[in-house]
Amino acid sequence: MVNVYLKNMKKSWFVGLIGPAVVLMFVGLIGFGYPMMKDIILERLEQMQNPIMTAILGDLGLEGLGFTFEAAMFMYAGGTLNILVLFISLFIPARLLSTEVDKKTIDVMLSFPIPRWRYLAEKFAVYLTYNILLPISIVSIFVFSSIVAGETISVTLVVNYSIGIWLQLFALGAISLLCGAIFLDSSKALTAAGVIVFFQYFLDSIGGLLDPSGILQYFSLFHYMRIGSILDANMLPLGEVLIVLSVGIAALISALTVFHKREFAI
Amino acid sequence: MSSEIVLQVSNLTKVYGHEFDLRGKKFGQRVIGAQDVSFTVKKGEIFGFLGPNGAGKTTTMRAILDYLKIQTGVVTIFGLDHHNERLKIRKRIGYVPGDMALFENYTGEEILEYFGKFRPIDPDFLAVLRANFRVKLKKKIKSLSKGNRQQVGLIASLASKPDFLILDEPTSGLDPLMTANFHKILKTLKKQGSTIFLSSHNLAEVQAICDRVGIIKEGKIILVESVEVLKNKFLQKVKIKFDSSSLPDPSEIEQLKTVISVERIHENTFSLKIGEGIGELIKCLAKYEVKRFTCEDASLEEIFLQYYQ
C-alpha cells in the first residue's frame, strides 16, 4: 500500500537522524553544562537582546522568559533550530525528485501503476515523519536537562514550540518540494528553493532589525510561532498556525499537481 | 499472432519547445520529436522500431507511455487511452528504458522485491529468467558492471510477465551470450501471448526476433512492414556474370524501374540491388549470354540503409 514510503523510510534513516542528533548533542551540552557555565550562558542571553544578534540568528522572541534556565535553553535551541530548519527544509525536499531524475531511476518508477501525486506524497511523508523526531528530541532534551540541572521548565511551552518547528518544516519543505517538482534538475531546484527560503530568513532577520513592528516580517514563515507569541497566547497561536499550515498545504498541493501533470523529457 | 490490437498510435505529434514572434523577431525554438506517427502493434507480435539516433524513437516511446504530452494524436493500449487510463495500463505493461538506471544501494533481490510490490512477480517466469541470466542478484547494483546492471533491470522488468513490454534498446551492454538468452526469453513471452514493442540499433537482432518493423526518420514513420515481406519485397542483391562476348551497357540495366543500383565489380560481373519485380530484369537479361546468376535477400541492415540514403 505504501511501498514508496516504506522503502524511503528505510533508505533515509541516516539523514533523518542528523537533525535530532544535532539538537540532542548541542542543546544537551548546554543543558547538562548549565550549572557550570551559568554565568557565561546568561551573559550570552543578555547579548541576544542586541539587534545585530537578532539580525544574525533571527528574533527568538525570548523577552518574556527573563534570564532563566528555560530562556537559556530556548536561546540555544532556537539558534540551532533556525539553522537546522533552514537547511533541512531546503536540501531534503528540493532534492526528493531531482536526485531520482539525475540518476534516471524515475524512468522506471513512473512506469508502475501508482499515481504520480501519490508517489511524491509518499516521499514527502518520509520527510515529515523523520521531522517528527526533531520535536521529540527537543522535548526530551529540555525535560531531561532540566531534571539534571534541577531547574524548572514549562513542558507545555516546549511542546507547543516543538510543534511550531515541525509546522515550519512542513511549510518550508512543501515550498522546496514545489521548486523540485517545477525544475526537476537538482541545481535549479536547490537554487530556486534556496532563494525563497533564505529570502524569508532574511526578511525575518532584517525586518526585525529595521522595522520590528512593520509588515516585512509577516511575509516570512520564520516569523511565526515564536516563543514570545506562544507565551502571549498561552498556546500555539491559532492564527499563525493557520497561516503556516495554509502556505504549506497550498505549496504541497501545487507540488503534487505539478508533478502529476508535468511531462518527463529525456 | 492474433488480429487483436494492443497498441494503436494514430497521428501522434510531439513538438518540443515554443516559438513566438515579438515585433517581427522570432524567439525560442521548436523541435519536432515525432510528426503524425501512426502504427499498430498486434497481440502476440514482436514489433521492432528502427531509426538512428535522434530519429524520434525514444520520443515516440515516451509519448506512448504518457511521459510526454503530445500535441495531437491518439494512443491506446489494450483499447484504453494512454493518458486517462494510464494506471490500468501500467498494471499490465513492463518498461525497460534505454540506459536503465536502478537504485545503486540496492541488491538485485531487493529491487525485485520492491518492483514486485507494484506488479506481482510470476514465480515460474522468474525462475526462467534466473536460469537464463547469470547475474548475481545478491550483489549491490553499484558493484555491478553495466551489462550486469542491465540484466538485473531486465529481470526486474520482465519478472511480472507483462502482457505488453516496451523495450528501449534492451540489449545495450549485454554480451552475445546474454543477448541470445534474452532473445529466447522474448520468444517464450511471445509464445505465451505477450506483445513486445522494442527499439534497437541492432538490426540483426530485429531481423532475428521481430515479426514486423516500423522505420522512423526525422520524426516520421516511413515504413511499417513485416520483416519477411520487407526482405523479399523491397531489396534483393543480384550478382550476374556475363560472357565476355555479350556484355550489356550498364546504363541499360540502370534504366530498369526495378533496379536501384548497379555496380561493376569485375570486367564481366555486375552487382545489382533491385526492388520489387525481378521479371523485368530477367526479360532484359534474356538478350545477353549470362554465365552465372545469383540472387539473395538483402539483410535488414541493407534495407534500413537503403531507406536512409
Coordinates of C-alpha atoms in Angstrom, one line a residue:
Chain A
M1 CA 0.0 0.0 0.0
V2 CA 2.7 2.5 1.0
N3 CA 5.6 0.9 -0.7
V4 CA 7.4 4.1 -1.7
Y5 CA 7.0 5.4 1.8
L6 CA 8.4 2.3 3.5
K7 CA 11.3 2.0 1.0
N8 CA 12.3 5.6 1.5
M9 CA 11.9 5.4 5.3
K10 CA 14.4 2.5 5.3
K11 CA 16.7 4.3 2.9
S12 CA 16.7 7.7 4.6
W13 CA 17.2 6.8 8.3
F14 CA 20.7 8.2 8.5
V15 CA 19.8 11.6 7.0
G16 CA 16.6 11.6 9.1
L17 CA 18.6 11.2 12.3
I18 CA 21.1 14.0 11.7
G19 CA 18.8 16.8 12.8
P20 CA 17.7 15.2 16.1
A21 CA 21.3 14.2 16.8
V22 CA 22.5 17.8 16.4
V23 CA 19.7 19.0 18.7
L24 CA 20.5 16.3 21.3
M25 CA 24.2 17.0 21.2
F26 CA 24.3 20.7 21.0
V27 CA 21.3 21.7 23.2
G28 CA 22.1 18.7 25.5
L29 CA 25.6 20.1 26.0
I30 CA 24.2 23.4 27.1
G31 CA 21.6 21.8 29.3
F32 CA 23.9 19.5 31.1
G33 CA 26.7 22.1 31.3
Y34 CA 24.3 24.8 32.6
P35 CA 25.3 24.6 36.3
M36 CA 29.0 25.1 35.4
M37 CA 28.5 27.6 32.6
K38 CA 25.5 29.5 34.1
D39 CA 27.2 32.9 34.2
I40 CA 28.5 32.7 30.6
I41 CA 25.2 31.4 29.3
L42 CA 23.2 34.2 31.0
E43 CA 25.7 36.8 29.7
R44 CA 25.1 35.4 26.2
L45 CA 21.4 35.6 26.8
E46 CA 21.8 39.3 27.6
Q47 CA 23.8 39.8 24.4
M48 CA 20.9 38.3 22.5
Q49 CA 18.9 41.4 23.1
N50 CA 21.4 43.1 20.8
P51 CA 19.7 43.9 17.4
I52 CA 22.7 42.7 15.5
M53 CA 22.5 39.3 17.1
T54 CA 18.8 39.3 16.4
A55 CA 19.5 40.0 12.8
I56 CA 22.0 37.2 12.5
L57 CA 20.1 34.5 14.5
G58 CA 16.6 35.7 13.9
D59 CA 14.3 37.1 16.6
L60 CA 13.8 34.2 19.0
G61 CA 11.1 36.1 21.0
L62 CA 12.7 35.3 24.4
E63 CA 11.8 38.6 26.1
G64 CA 9.0 37.1 28.2
L65 CA 11.2 34.5 29.8
G66 CA 13.7 36.7 31.6
F67 CA 17.2 35.4 32.4
T68 CA 16.3 31.9 33.4
F69 CA 17.5 28.3 32.6
E70 CA 14.4 28.0 30.3
A71 CA 15.3 31.1 28.4
A72 CA 18.9 29.9 28.0
M73 CA 17.7 26.6 26.7
F74 CA 15.4 28.2 24.2
M75 CA 18.2 30.6 23.1
Y76 CA 20.5 27.7 22.1
A77 CA 17.7 25.5 20.9
G78 CA 16.2 28.4 18.9
G79 CA 19.5 29.4 17.3
T80 CA 20.3 25.7 16.4
L81 CA 16.8 25.0 15.1
N82 CA 16.7 28.2 13.0
I83 CA 19.7 26.9 11.1
L84 CA 18.5 23.3 11.1
V85 CA 15.1 24.3 9.8
L86 CA 16.7 26.4 7.1
F87 CA 18.9 23.6 5.8
I88 CA 16.7 20.6 6.3
S89 CA 13.7 22.2 4.7
L90 CA 15.8 23.3 1.8
F91 CA 18.1 20.4 0.9
I92 CA 15.9 17.4 1.5
P93 CA 12.6 18.2 -0.1
A94 CA 14.1 20.1 -3.1
R95 CA 16.1 17.1 -4.0
L96 CA 13.4 14.4 -3.4
L97 CA 12.6 14.3 -7.1
S98 CA 15.7 15.8 -8.7
T99 CA 18.1 13.1 -7.4
E100 CA 15.8 10.4 -8.9
V101 CA 15.7 12.4 -12.2
D102 CA 19.5 12.9 -12.1
K103 CA 20.1 9.2 -11.5
K104 CA 17.3 8.4 -14.0
T105 CA 15.6 5.9 -11.6
I106 CA 12.4 8.0 -12.1
D107 CA 12.0 6.5 -15.6
V108 CA 11.2 3.0 -14.3
M109 CA 9.3 4.2 -11.3
L110 CA 6.9 6.2 -13.4
S111 CA 6.0 3.1 -15.4
F112 CA 4.5 1.4 -12.3
P113 CA 0.8 1.6 -11.5
I114 CA 1.0 4.2 -8.9
P115 CA -0.4 7.8 -9.3
R116 CA 2.4 10.3 -9.7
W117 CA 1.0 12.5 -7.0
R118 CA 0.9 9.6 -4.6
Y119 CA 4.5 8.7 -5.4
L120 CA 5.6 12.2 -4.4
A121 CA 3.3 12.4 -1.4
E122 CA 4.7 9.2 0.0
K123 CA 8.3 10.5 -0.4
F124 CA 7.3 13.8 1.2
A125 CA 5.7 11.8 4.1
V126 CA 9.0 10.3 4.8
Y127 CA 10.5 13.8 5.3
L128 CA 7.6 14.7 7.6
T129 CA 7.9 11.5 9.6
Y130 CA 11.6 11.9 10.2
N131 CA 11.0 15.5 11.1
I132 CA 8.7 14.4 13.9
L133 CA 11.9 13.2 15.6
L134 CA 13.1 16.8 15.9
P135 CA 10.2 18.0 18.2
I136 CA 10.5 14.7 20.1
S137 CA 14.2 15.3 20.6
I138 CA 13.6 18.9 21.6
V139 CA 11.1 18.0 24.3
S140 CA 13.2 15.1 25.5
I141 CA 16.4 17.1 25.9
F142 CA 14.6 20.0 27.6
V143 CA 12.9 17.8 30.1
F144 CA 16.0 15.6 30.8
S145 CA 18.4 18.6 31.1
S146 CA 16.0 20.4 33.4
I147 CA 15.9 17.4 35.7
V148 CA 19.7 17.1 35.7
A149 CA 20.2 20.8 36.3
G150 CA 17.5 20.9 38.9
E151 CA 15.7 23.7 37.1
T152 CA 12.1 24.1 36.1
I153 CA 10.7 24.5 32.6
S154 CA 7.2 24.7 31.1
V155 CA 6.7 21.5 29.3
T156 CA 3.6 22.9 27.5
L157 CA 5.7 25.8 26.2
V158 CA 8.3 23.4 24.9
V159 CA 5.7 21.1 23.3
N160 CA 4.0 24.0 21.6
Y161 CA 7.3 25.4 20.4
S162 CA 8.3 22.0 19.0
I163 CA 5.0 21.6 17.2
G164 CA 5.6 25.0 15.7
I165 CA 9.0 23.9 14.5
W166 CA 7.5 20.9 12.8
L167 CA 4.9 23.0 11.1
Q168 CA 7.6 25.4 9.8
L169 CA 9.5 22.4 8.5
F170 CA 6.3 21.2 6.8
A171 CA 5.5 24.6 5.1
L172 CA 9.1 25.4 4.1
G173 CA 9.6 21.8 3.0
A174 CA 6.5 22.0 0.8
I175 CA 7.8 25.1 -0.9
S176 CA 11.1 23.4 -1.6
L177 CA 9.2 20.4 -2.9
L178 CA 7.3 22.6 -5.3
C179 CA 10.6 24.0 -6.6
G180 CA 11.8 20.4 -7.1
A181 CA 8.6 19.5 -8.9
I182 CA 8.9 22.5 -11.2
F183 CA 12.5 22.4 -12.1
L184 CA 13.4 18.6 -11.6
D185 CA 17.1 19.5 -12.1
S186 CA 19.0 19.4 -8.8
S187 CA 20.9 22.6 -9.1
K188 CA 17.9 24.7 -10.4
A189 CA 15.6 23.3 -7.8
L190 CA 18.0 24.0 -5.0
T191 CA 18.7 27.5 -6.3
A192 CA 15.0 28.3 -6.5
A193 CA 14.2 26.8 -3.1
G194 CA 17.3 28.5 -1.6
V195 CA 16.3 31.9 -2.9
I196 CA 12.8 31.5 -1.5
V197 CA 13.8 30.0 1.9
F198 CA 16.8 32.3 2.5
F199 CA 14.8 35.3 1.4
Q200 CA 12.3 34.5 4.1
Y201 CA 15.0 34.1 6.7
F202 CA 16.5 37.4 5.5
L203 CA 13.0 39.1 5.7
D204 CA 12.6 37.9 9.3
S205 CA 16.1 38.9 10.4
I206 CA 16.4 42.3 8.6
G207 CA 12.7 43.1 9.1
G208 CA 13.1 42.6 12.8
L209 CA 16.2 44.8 12.9
L210 CA 14.9 47.7 10.7
D211 CA 11.2 47.6 11.2
P212 CA 10.3 45.5 14.2
S213 CA 6.6 46.3 14.0
G214 CA 6.5 46.6 10.2
I215 CA 4.9 44.4 7.6
L216 CA 8.1 42.9 6.2
Q217 CA 8.4 40.1 8.8
Y218 CA 4.8 38.9 8.2
F219 CA 6.0 37.6 4.8
S220 CA 8.4 35.2 6.5
L221 CA 7.4 31.8 7.8
F222 CA 10.3 32.1 10.3
H223 CA 8.4 34.9 12.0
Y224 CA 5.6 32.7 13.2
M225 CA 5.1 30.6 16.3
R226 CA 8.0 32.0 18.2
I227 CA 8.4 31.6 22.0
G228 CA 7.0 35.2 22.5
S229 CA 3.8 34.6 20.6
I230 CA 3.3 31.2 22.2
L231 CA 3.8 32.8 25.7
D232 CA 1.4 35.6 24.8
A233 CA -1.3 33.2 23.6
N234 CA -0.5 30.6 26.3
M235 CA -0.8 28.1 23.5
L236 CA 0.1 27.8 19.8
P237 CA -1.3 31.0 18.3
L238 CA -4.1 29.6 16.1
G239 CA -3.9 32.5 13.6
E240 CA -0.2 31.8 13.0
V241 CA -0.7 28.1 12.8
L242 CA -3.4 28.7 10.2
I243 CA -1.1 30.9 8.1
V244 CA 1.8 28.4 8.2
L245 CA -0.4 25.4 7.5
S246 CA -2.2 27.2 4.7
V247 CA 1.1 28.1 3.0
G248 CA 2.3 24.5 3.5
I249 CA -0.9 22.9 2.2
A250 CA -1.1 25.2 -0.8
A251 CA 2.6 24.5 -1.7
L252 CA 2.1 20.8 -1.2
I253 CA -1.0 20.6 -3.4
S254 CA 0.8 22.7 -6.0
A255 CA 3.8 20.4 -5.9
L256 CA 1.7 17.2 -6.2
T257 CA -0.3 18.8 -9.1
V258 CA 2.7 20.0 -11.0
F259 CA 4.4 16.6 -10.6
H260 CA 1.2 14.7 -11.6
K261 CA 0.7 16.7 -14.7
R262 CA 4.1 17.6 -16.0
E263 CA 6.0 15.8 -18.7
F264 CA 9.3 14.0 -18.4
A265 CA 11.5 14.7 -21.4
I266 CA 14.8 13.0 -21.8
Chain B
M1 CA -0.4 -13.9 -33.7
S2 CA -3.9 -12.5 -33.2
S3 CA -5.5 -9.7 -35.0
E4 CA -6.3 -8.0 -31.7
I5 CA -4.6 -4.7 -31.5
V6 CA -2.6 -4.0 -28.3
L7 CA -1.1 -0.6 -29.2
Q8 CA -2.6 1.8 -31.5
V9 CA -0.8 5.1 -32.3
S10 CA -2.7 7.5 -34.6
N11 CA -1.3 10.7 -35.9
L12 CA 0.9 11.3 -32.9
T13 CA 2.8 14.6 -33.0
K14 CA 5.2 15.8 -30.4
V15 CA 6.9 19.2 -30.7
Y16 CA 9.5 20.3 -28.1
G17 CA 9.9 23.9 -27.1
H18 CA 8.0 27.0 -28.1
E19 CA 8.5 29.7 -30.7
F20 CA 6.9 33.1 -30.7
D21 CA 7.1 36.3 -32.6
L22 CA 7.8 39.6 -30.9
R23 CA 7.8 42.6 -33.2
G24 CA 8.9 40.5 -36.1
K25 CA 11.7 38.8 -34.2
K26 CA 11.4 35.1 -33.6
F27 CA 12.2 33.8 -30.1
G28 CA 12.5 30.3 -28.8
Q29 CA 12.9 27.1 -30.8
R30 CA 10.6 24.3 -31.8
V31 CA 12.0 20.9 -32.4
I32 CA 9.8 18.2 -33.9
G33 CA 10.2 15.0 -32.0
A34 CA 7.6 13.0 -33.8
Q35 CA 5.2 14.0 -36.5
D36 CA 2.0 12.4 -37.5
V37 CA 3.2 9.0 -36.3
S38 CA 0.7 6.1 -36.9
F39 CA 1.1 2.4 -36.5
T40 CA -0.4 -0.5 -34.6
V41 CA 1.1 -3.4 -32.7
K42 CA -0.9 -6.6 -32.7
K43 CA -1.3 -9.0 -29.8
G44 CA 1.4 -11.6 -29.6
E45 CA 3.8 -9.9 -32.0
I46 CA 7.3 -8.5 -31.6
F47 CA 7.4 -5.1 -33.2
G48 CA 10.8 -3.6 -33.9
F49 CA 11.1 0.1 -34.0
L50 CA 14.1 1.3 -36.1
G51 CA 15.8 4.6 -36.6
P52 CA 19.1 6.2 -36.0
N53 CA 19.8 8.5 -33.0
G54 CA 17.5 11.5 -33.0
A55 CA 15.0 10.0 -35.4
G56 CA 12.2 10.0 -32.8
K57 CA 12.2 6.5 -31.4
T58 CA 12.5 7.4 -27.7
T59 CA 10.2 10.4 -28.1
T60 CA 7.5 8.1 -29.5
M61 CA 8.1 5.5 -26.8
R62 CA 7.9 8.1 -24.0
A63 CA 4.8 9.7 -25.6
I64 CA 3.2 6.2 -25.7
L65 CA 4.0 5.8 -22.0
D66 CA 2.5 9.2 -21.3
Y67 CA 5.8 10.6 -20.1
L68 CA 5.4 13.3 -22.7
K69 CA 2.4 15.5 -23.6
I70 CA 1.5 15.1 -27.2
Q71 CA 0.2 18.0 -29.3
T72 CA -2.1 15.9 -31.5
G73 CA -3.0 12.2 -31.9
V74 CA -4.5 9.3 -30.0
V75 CA -2.6 6.5 -28.3
T76 CA -4.5 3.5 -26.9
I77 CA -3.0 0.5 -25.2
F78 CA -5.3 -2.5 -24.7
G79 CA -8.0 -0.2 -26.1
L80 CA -7.5 2.2 -23.2
D81 CA -6.5 5.8 -23.6
H82 CA -2.8 6.1 -22.6
H83 CA -3.4 9.3 -20.6
N84 CA -6.8 9.0 -19.0
E85 CA -6.4 5.3 -18.0
R86 CA -2.6 5.1 -17.5
L87 CA -2.9 3.3 -14.2
K88 CA -5.0 0.5 -15.6
I89 CA -2.5 0.2 -18.5
R90 CA 0.5 0.2 -16.2
K91 CA -0.7 -2.8 -14.3
R92 CA -0.2 -4.8 -17.5
I93 CA 3.0 -3.4 -19.0
G94 CA 6.7 -3.7 -18.5
Y95 CA 9.1 -0.9 -19.5
V96 CA 12.9 -1.1 -19.9
P97 CA 14.2 2.4 -20.7
G98 CA 17.4 2.9 -22.7
D99 CA 20.3 3.2 -20.3
M100 CA 18.2 1.7 -17.4
A101 CA 19.1 3.1 -14.0
L102 CA 18.4 1.2 -10.8
F103 CA 18.9 2.1 -7.1
E104 CA 22.6 1.9 -6.6
N105 CA 22.5 0.8 -2.9
Y106 CA 20.0 -2.0 -3.5
T107 CA 20.8 -5.6 -4.3
G108 CA 19.1 -7.2 -7.3
E109 CA 17.0 -9.2 -4.9
E110 CA 15.9 -6.1 -3.1
I111 CA 15.0 -4.4 -6.4
L112 CA 13.0 -7.5 -7.4
E113 CA 11.1 -7.4 -4.1
Y114 CA 10.5 -3.6 -4.4
F115 CA 9.3 -3.8 -8.1
G116 CA 7.2 -6.8 -7.2
K117 CA 5.2 -4.7 -4.8
F118 CA 3.9 -2.7 -7.7
R119 CA 3.4 -5.5 -10.2
P120 CA 3.2 -9.0 -8.7
I121 CA 6.0 -11.3 -9.8
D122 CA 5.3 -14.6 -11.6
P123 CA 7.5 -17.1 -9.7
D124 CA 7.7 -19.6 -12.5
F125 CA 8.8 -17.0 -15.0
L126 CA 11.2 -15.5 -12.6
A127 CA 12.8 -19.0 -12.4
V128 CA 13.2 -18.9 -16.2
L129 CA 14.8 -15.5 -16.0
R130 CA 17.2 -16.5 -13.3
A131 CA 18.2 -19.5 -15.3
N132 CA 18.9 -17.5 -18.4
F133 CA 20.6 -14.5 -16.9
R134 CA 23.7 -15.3 -14.9
V135 CA 23.9 -12.1 -12.8
K136 CA 24.4 -12.4 -9.0
L137 CA 21.2 -10.8 -7.6
K138 CA 22.7 -10.7 -4.1
K139 CA 25.2 -8.1 -5.1
K140 CA 24.6 -4.3 -4.8
I141 CA 23.8 -2.6 -8.1
K142 CA 26.7 -0.2 -7.6
S143 CA 29.2 -3.1 -7.6
L144 CA 27.9 -4.5 -10.9
S145 CA 29.2 -3.9 -14.4
K146 CA 27.0 -2.1 -17.0
G147 CA 26.0 -5.4 -18.6
N148 CA 25.1 -7.0 -15.3
R149 CA 23.1 -4.0 -14.2
Q150 CA 21.2 -4.3 -17.5
Q151 CA 20.5 -7.9 -16.7
V152 CA 19.1 -7.0 -13.3
G153 CA 16.9 -4.4 -14.9
L154 CA 15.6 -6.8 -17.5
I155 CA 14.9 -9.5 -14.8
A156 CA 13.1 -6.9 -12.6
S157 CA 11.0 -5.5 -15.5
L158 CA 10.1 -8.9 -17.0
A159 CA 9.5 -10.8 -13.8
S160 CA 5.9 -9.8 -13.7
K161 CA 5.4 -11.4 -17.1
P162 CA 3.7 -8.3 -18.5
D163 CA 1.1 -8.5 -21.2
F164 CA 2.8 -5.7 -23.1
L165 CA 6.5 -5.0 -23.0
I166 CA 8.1 -1.7 -24.1
L167 CA 11.8 -2.1 -24.5
D168 CA 14.1 0.8 -25.5
E169 CA 17.4 -0.8 -26.7
P170 CA 17.2 -3.6 -24.2
T171 CA 20.4 -5.4 -25.2
S172 CA 22.8 -2.5 -25.0
G173 CA 25.6 -3.6 -22.7
L174 CA 24.7 -7.3 -22.9
D175 CA 27.3 -9.8 -24.2
P176 CA 26.4 -12.0 -27.2
L177 CA 25.5 -15.0 -25.0
M178 CA 23.2 -13.0 -22.7
T179 CA 21.7 -11.3 -25.8
A180 CA 20.9 -14.7 -27.3
N181 CA 19.3 -15.8 -24.0
F182 CA 17.3 -12.6 -23.9
H183 CA 16.0 -13.3 -27.4
K184 CA 15.0 -16.8 -26.2
I185 CA 13.1 -15.2 -23.3
L186 CA 11.3 -12.7 -25.6
K187 CA 10.3 -15.6 -27.9
T188 CA 9.0 -17.5 -24.9
L189 CA 7.0 -14.5 -23.8
K190 CA 5.6 -14.1 -27.3
K191 CA 4.6 -17.7 -27.4
Q192 CA 2.7 -17.2 -24.1
G193 CA 0.8 -14.3 -25.6
S194 CA 2.8 -11.3 -24.6
T195 CA 3.2 -8.4 -27.0
I196 CA 6.6 -6.8 -27.4
F197 CA 7.5 -3.4 -28.8
L198 CA 11.2 -2.8 -29.0
S199 CA 13.5 -0.2 -30.4
S200 CA 17.0 -1.3 -31.3
H201 CA 20.1 -0.2 -33.2
N202 CA 21.0 -3.8 -33.7
L203 CA 19.4 -4.7 -37.0
A204 CA 20.5 -8.3 -36.8
E205 CA 18.6 -8.5 -33.5
V206 CA 15.5 -7.1 -35.0
Q207 CA 15.8 -9.4 -38.0
A208 CA 16.2 -12.4 -35.7
I209 CA 13.3 -11.8 -33.4
C210 CA 10.8 -9.3 -34.8
D211 CA 7.7 -10.1 -36.8
R212 CA 7.2 -6.5 -38.1
V213 CA 9.2 -3.3 -38.1
G214 CA 8.5 0.3 -38.2
I215 CA 11.2 2.7 -39.6
I216 CA 11.2 6.2 -38.3
K217 CA 13.1 9.0 -40.0
E218 CA 13.2 12.6 -38.8
G219 CA 10.2 12.1 -36.6
K220 CA 8.0 10.5 -39.3
I221 CA 7.2 6.8 -39.9
I222 CA 8.4 6.0 -43.3
L223 CA 7.6 2.3 -43.3
V224 CA 5.8 -0.3 -41.4
E225 CA 6.1 -3.8 -42.8
S226 CA 6.7 -7.4 -41.7
V227 CA 10.3 -8.4 -41.7
E228 CA 9.8 -11.3 -44.1
V229 CA 7.9 -9.1 -46.6
L230 CA 10.4 -6.4 -46.3
K231 CA 13.3 -8.7 -47.1
N232 CA 11.5 -10.3 -50.0
K233 CA 9.7 -7.4 -51.5
F234 CA 12.0 -4.5 -51.1
L235 CA 15.5 -5.4 -51.7
Q236 CA 17.4 -8.2 -53.2
K237 CA 21.0 -8.5 -54.1
V238 CA 21.8 -9.9 -57.6
K239 CA 25.1 -10.9 -59.0
I240 CA 25.3 -11.5 -62.7
K241 CA 28.3 -12.9 -64.6
F242 CA 28.1 -12.3 -68.4
D243 CA 30.0 -14.0 -71.2
S244 CA 32.8 -11.6 -72.2
S245 CA 31.4 -11.6 -75.7
S246 CA 28.0 -10.5 -74.6
L247 CA 28.4 -7.6 -72.2
P248 CA 25.4 -5.2 -71.7
D249 CA 25.7 -1.4 -71.4
P250 CA 25.3 -0.8 -67.6
S251 CA 23.1 2.2 -68.3
E252 CA 20.6 -0.1 -70.0
I253 CA 20.3 -2.1 -66.8
E254 CA 20.2 1.0 -64.6
Q255 CA 17.2 2.4 -66.5
L256 CA 15.1 -0.5 -65.5
K257 CA 12.4 0.5 -62.9
T258 CA 13.2 -2.3 -60.6
V259 CA 17.0 -1.6 -60.4
I260 CA 18.1 0.5 -57.5
S261 CA 21.9 0.4 -58.2
V262 CA 24.4 -1.2 -60.5
E263 CA 28.0 -1.8 -59.7
R264 CA 30.5 -3.4 -62.0
I265 CA 32.6 -5.5 -59.7
H266 CA 34.7 -7.2 -62.3
E267 CA 35.1 -6.8 -66.1
N268 CA 32.1 -9.1 -66.8
T269 CA 30.5 -9.3 -63.4
F270 CA 27.8 -6.9 -62.2
S271 CA 26.3 -6.5 -58.7
L272 CA 22.8 -5.1 -58.6
K273 CA 20.4 -4.1 -55.9
I274 CA 16.8 -4.5 -57.0
G275 CA 13.4 -3.7 -55.7
E276 CA 10.1 -5.4 -56.4
G277 CA 9.7 -7.2 -59.8
I278 CA 12.6 -9.3 -60.9
G279 CA 10.8 -10.3 -64.1
E280 CA 11.7 -7.0 -65.8
L281 CA 15.4 -7.7 -65.2
I282 CA 15.1 -11.2 -66.5
K283 CA 13.5 -10.1 -69.7
C284 CA 16.3 -7.6 -70.2
L285 CA 19.0 -10.2 -69.5
A286 CA 17.5 -12.6 -72.0
K287 CA 19.2 -10.7 -74.7
Y288 CA 22.6 -11.5 -73.3
E289 CA 24.6 -14.6 -72.5
V290 CA 24.5 -14.9 -68.8
K291 CA 27.1 -17.4 -67.3
R292 CA 26.0 -17.1 -63.6
F293 CA 23.1 -15.5 -61.9
T294 CA 22.8 -15.4 -58.1
C295 CA 20.1 -13.7 -56.1
E296 CA 19.8 -13.3 -52.3
D297 CA 17.7 -11.4 -49.9
A298 CA 19.3 -8.3 -48.5
S299 CA 19.8 -8.1 -44.8
L300 CA 17.6 -5.8 -42.8
E301 CA 20.6 -3.6 -42.3
E302 CA 20.9 -3.1 -46.0
I303 CA 17.2 -2.3 -46.3
F304 CA 17.5 0.1 -43.5
L305 CA 20.4 1.9 -45.0
Q306 CA 18.6 2.0 -48.3
Y307 CA 15.8 3.9 -46.7
Y308 CA 18.2 6.2 -45.0
Q309 CA 20.2 7.1 -48.0

